[in-house]
PDB file of C-alpha atoms in Angstrom:
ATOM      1  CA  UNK X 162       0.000   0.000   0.000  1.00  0.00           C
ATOM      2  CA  UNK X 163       2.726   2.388   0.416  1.00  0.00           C
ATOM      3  CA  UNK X 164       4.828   1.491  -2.517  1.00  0.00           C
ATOM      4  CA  UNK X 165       1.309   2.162  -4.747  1.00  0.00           C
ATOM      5  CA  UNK X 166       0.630   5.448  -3.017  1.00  0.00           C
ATOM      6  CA  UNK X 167       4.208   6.313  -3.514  1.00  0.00           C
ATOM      7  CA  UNK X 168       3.695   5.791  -7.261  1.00  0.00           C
ATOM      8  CA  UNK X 169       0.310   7.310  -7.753  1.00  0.00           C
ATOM      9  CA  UNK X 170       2.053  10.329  -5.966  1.00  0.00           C
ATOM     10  CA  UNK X 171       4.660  10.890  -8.386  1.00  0.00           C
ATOM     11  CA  UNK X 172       2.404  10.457 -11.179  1.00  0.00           C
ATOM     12  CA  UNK X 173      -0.812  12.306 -10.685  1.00  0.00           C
ATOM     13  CA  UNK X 174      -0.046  14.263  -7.456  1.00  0.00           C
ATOM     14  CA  UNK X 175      -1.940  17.978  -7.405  1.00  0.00           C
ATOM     15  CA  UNK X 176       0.410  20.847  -7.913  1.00  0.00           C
ATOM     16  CA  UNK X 177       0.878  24.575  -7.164  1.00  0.00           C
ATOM     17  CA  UNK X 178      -0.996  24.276  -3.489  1.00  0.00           C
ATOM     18  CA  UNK X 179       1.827  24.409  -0.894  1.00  0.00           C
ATOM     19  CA  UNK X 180       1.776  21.271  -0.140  1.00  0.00           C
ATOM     20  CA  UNK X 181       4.357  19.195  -0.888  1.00  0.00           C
ATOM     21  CA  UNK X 182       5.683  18.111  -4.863  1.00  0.00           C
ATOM     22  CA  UNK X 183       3.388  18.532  -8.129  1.00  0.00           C
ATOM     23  CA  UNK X 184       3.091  15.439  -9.983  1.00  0.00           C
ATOM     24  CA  UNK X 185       4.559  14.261 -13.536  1.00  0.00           C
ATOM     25  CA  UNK X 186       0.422  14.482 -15.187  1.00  0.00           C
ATOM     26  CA  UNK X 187      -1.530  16.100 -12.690  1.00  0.00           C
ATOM     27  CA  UNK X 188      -4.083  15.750 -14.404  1.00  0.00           C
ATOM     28  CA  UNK X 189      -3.971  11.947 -14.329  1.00  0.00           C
ATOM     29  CA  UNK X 190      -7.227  10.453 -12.997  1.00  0.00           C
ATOM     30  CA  UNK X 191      -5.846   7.925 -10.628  1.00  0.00           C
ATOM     31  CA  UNK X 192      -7.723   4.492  -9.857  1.00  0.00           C
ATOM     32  CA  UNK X 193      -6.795   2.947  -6.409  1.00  0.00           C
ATOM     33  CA  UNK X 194      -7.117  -1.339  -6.202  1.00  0.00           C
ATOM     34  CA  UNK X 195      -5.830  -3.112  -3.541  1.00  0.00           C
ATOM     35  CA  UNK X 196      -4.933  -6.865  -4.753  1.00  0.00           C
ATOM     36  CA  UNK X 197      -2.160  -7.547  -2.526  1.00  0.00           C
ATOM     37  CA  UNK X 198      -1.587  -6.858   1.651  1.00  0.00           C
ATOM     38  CA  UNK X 199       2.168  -5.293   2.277  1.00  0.00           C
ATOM     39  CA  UNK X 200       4.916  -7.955  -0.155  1.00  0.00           C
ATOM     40  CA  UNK X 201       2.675 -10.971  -0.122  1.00  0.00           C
ATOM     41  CA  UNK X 202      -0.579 -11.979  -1.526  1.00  0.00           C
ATOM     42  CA  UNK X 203      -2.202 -14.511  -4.661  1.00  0.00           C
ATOM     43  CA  UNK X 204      -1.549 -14.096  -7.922  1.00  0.00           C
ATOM     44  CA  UNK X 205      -4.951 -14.668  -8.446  1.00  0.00           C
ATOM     45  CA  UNK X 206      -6.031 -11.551  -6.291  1.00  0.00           C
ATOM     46  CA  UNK X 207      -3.800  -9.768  -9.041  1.00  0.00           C
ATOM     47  CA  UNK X 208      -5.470 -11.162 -12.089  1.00  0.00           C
ATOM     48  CA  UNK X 209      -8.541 -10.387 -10.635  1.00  0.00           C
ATOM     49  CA  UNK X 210      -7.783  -6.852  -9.868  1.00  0.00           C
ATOM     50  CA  UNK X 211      -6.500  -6.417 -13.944  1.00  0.00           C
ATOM     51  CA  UNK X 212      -9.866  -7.587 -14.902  1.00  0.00           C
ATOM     52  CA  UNK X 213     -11.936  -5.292 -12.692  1.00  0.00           C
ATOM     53  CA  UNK X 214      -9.531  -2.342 -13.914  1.00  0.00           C
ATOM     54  CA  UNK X 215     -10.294  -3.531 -17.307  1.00  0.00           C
ATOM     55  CA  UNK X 216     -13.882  -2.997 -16.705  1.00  0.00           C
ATOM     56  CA  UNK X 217     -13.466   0.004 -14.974  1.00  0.00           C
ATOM     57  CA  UNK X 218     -11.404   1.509 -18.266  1.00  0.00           C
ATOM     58  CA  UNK X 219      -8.203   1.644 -16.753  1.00  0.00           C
ATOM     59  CA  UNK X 220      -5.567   2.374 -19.628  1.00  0.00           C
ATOM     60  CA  UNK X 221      -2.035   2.155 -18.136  1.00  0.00           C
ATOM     61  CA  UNK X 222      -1.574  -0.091 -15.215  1.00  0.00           C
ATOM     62  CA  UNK X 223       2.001   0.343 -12.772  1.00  0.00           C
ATOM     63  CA  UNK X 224       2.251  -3.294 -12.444  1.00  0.00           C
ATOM     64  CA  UNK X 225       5.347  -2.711  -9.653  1.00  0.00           C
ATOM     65  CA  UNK X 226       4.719  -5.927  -8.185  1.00  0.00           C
ATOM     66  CA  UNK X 227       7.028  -8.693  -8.167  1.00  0.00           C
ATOM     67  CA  UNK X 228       6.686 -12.470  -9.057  1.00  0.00           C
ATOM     68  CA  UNK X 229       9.882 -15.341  -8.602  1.00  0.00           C
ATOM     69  CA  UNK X 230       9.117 -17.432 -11.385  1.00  0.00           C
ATOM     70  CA  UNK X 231       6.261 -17.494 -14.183  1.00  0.00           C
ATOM     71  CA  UNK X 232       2.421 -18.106 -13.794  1.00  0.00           C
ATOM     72  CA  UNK X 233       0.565 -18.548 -17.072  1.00  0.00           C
ATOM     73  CA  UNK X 234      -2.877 -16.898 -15.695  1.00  0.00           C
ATOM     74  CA  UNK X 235      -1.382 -13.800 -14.718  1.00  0.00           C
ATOM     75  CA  UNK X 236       0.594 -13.667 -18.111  1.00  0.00           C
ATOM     76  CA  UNK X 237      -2.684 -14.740 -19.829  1.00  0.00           C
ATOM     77  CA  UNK X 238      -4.295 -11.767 -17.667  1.00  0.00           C
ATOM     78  CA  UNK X 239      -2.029  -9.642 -19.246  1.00  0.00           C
ATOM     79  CA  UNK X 240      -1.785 -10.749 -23.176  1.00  0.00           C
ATOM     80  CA  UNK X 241      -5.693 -10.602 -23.209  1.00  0.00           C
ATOM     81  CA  UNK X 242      -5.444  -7.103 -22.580  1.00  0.00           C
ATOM     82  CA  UNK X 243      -3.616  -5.439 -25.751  1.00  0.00           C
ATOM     83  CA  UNK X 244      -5.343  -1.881 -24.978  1.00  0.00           C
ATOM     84  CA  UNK X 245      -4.079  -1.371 -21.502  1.00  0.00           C
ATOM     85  CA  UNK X 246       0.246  -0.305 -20.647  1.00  0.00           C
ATOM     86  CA  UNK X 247       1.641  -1.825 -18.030  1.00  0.00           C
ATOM     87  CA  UNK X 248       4.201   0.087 -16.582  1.00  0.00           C
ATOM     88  CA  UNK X 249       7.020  -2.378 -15.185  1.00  0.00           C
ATOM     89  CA  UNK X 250       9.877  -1.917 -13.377  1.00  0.00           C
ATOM     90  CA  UNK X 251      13.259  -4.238 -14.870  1.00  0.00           C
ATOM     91  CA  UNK X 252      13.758  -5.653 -11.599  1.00  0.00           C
ATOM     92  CA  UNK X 253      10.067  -6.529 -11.169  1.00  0.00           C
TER      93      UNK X 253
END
């Protein structure tokens, strides 16, 4: 939750209001979904949270999260979804 809020603050955070930094786009329209708690959680909980920001519209998703070895739903999550960016880091 903090790594995600870090993120979303960098990209979309309001600017020119004394408070703190301005964002990269502020005018970004930011979509908050919780699919995992702190490091750990199901991949599942992850494909499920690309769908439901499918349906929602979401275009770019910062998919920041990392995974040790490879799981065919969450790439299949990901292929079936040509129209949306994921935003990756190399490491992750």
């Amino acid at each position: 939750d903090t790594h995600g809020s870090h993120v979303a603050g960098i990209i979309g955070a309001v600017g020119n209001n004394s408070v703190g930094v301005s964002g990269v786009c502020r005018k970004a329209r930011l979509l908050a979904i919780k699919a995992l708690e702190g490091r750990s959680g199901a991949v599942s909980d992850v494909v499920e949270a690309i769908a439901f920001a499918d349906q929602l519209g979401a275009q770019v998703i910062n998919a920041s999260w990392g995974v040790s070895a490879y799981v065919q739903s969450l790439y299949d999550a990901i292929a079936a979804r040509p129209h949306i960016l994921f935003i990756v880091a190399a490491g992750n």
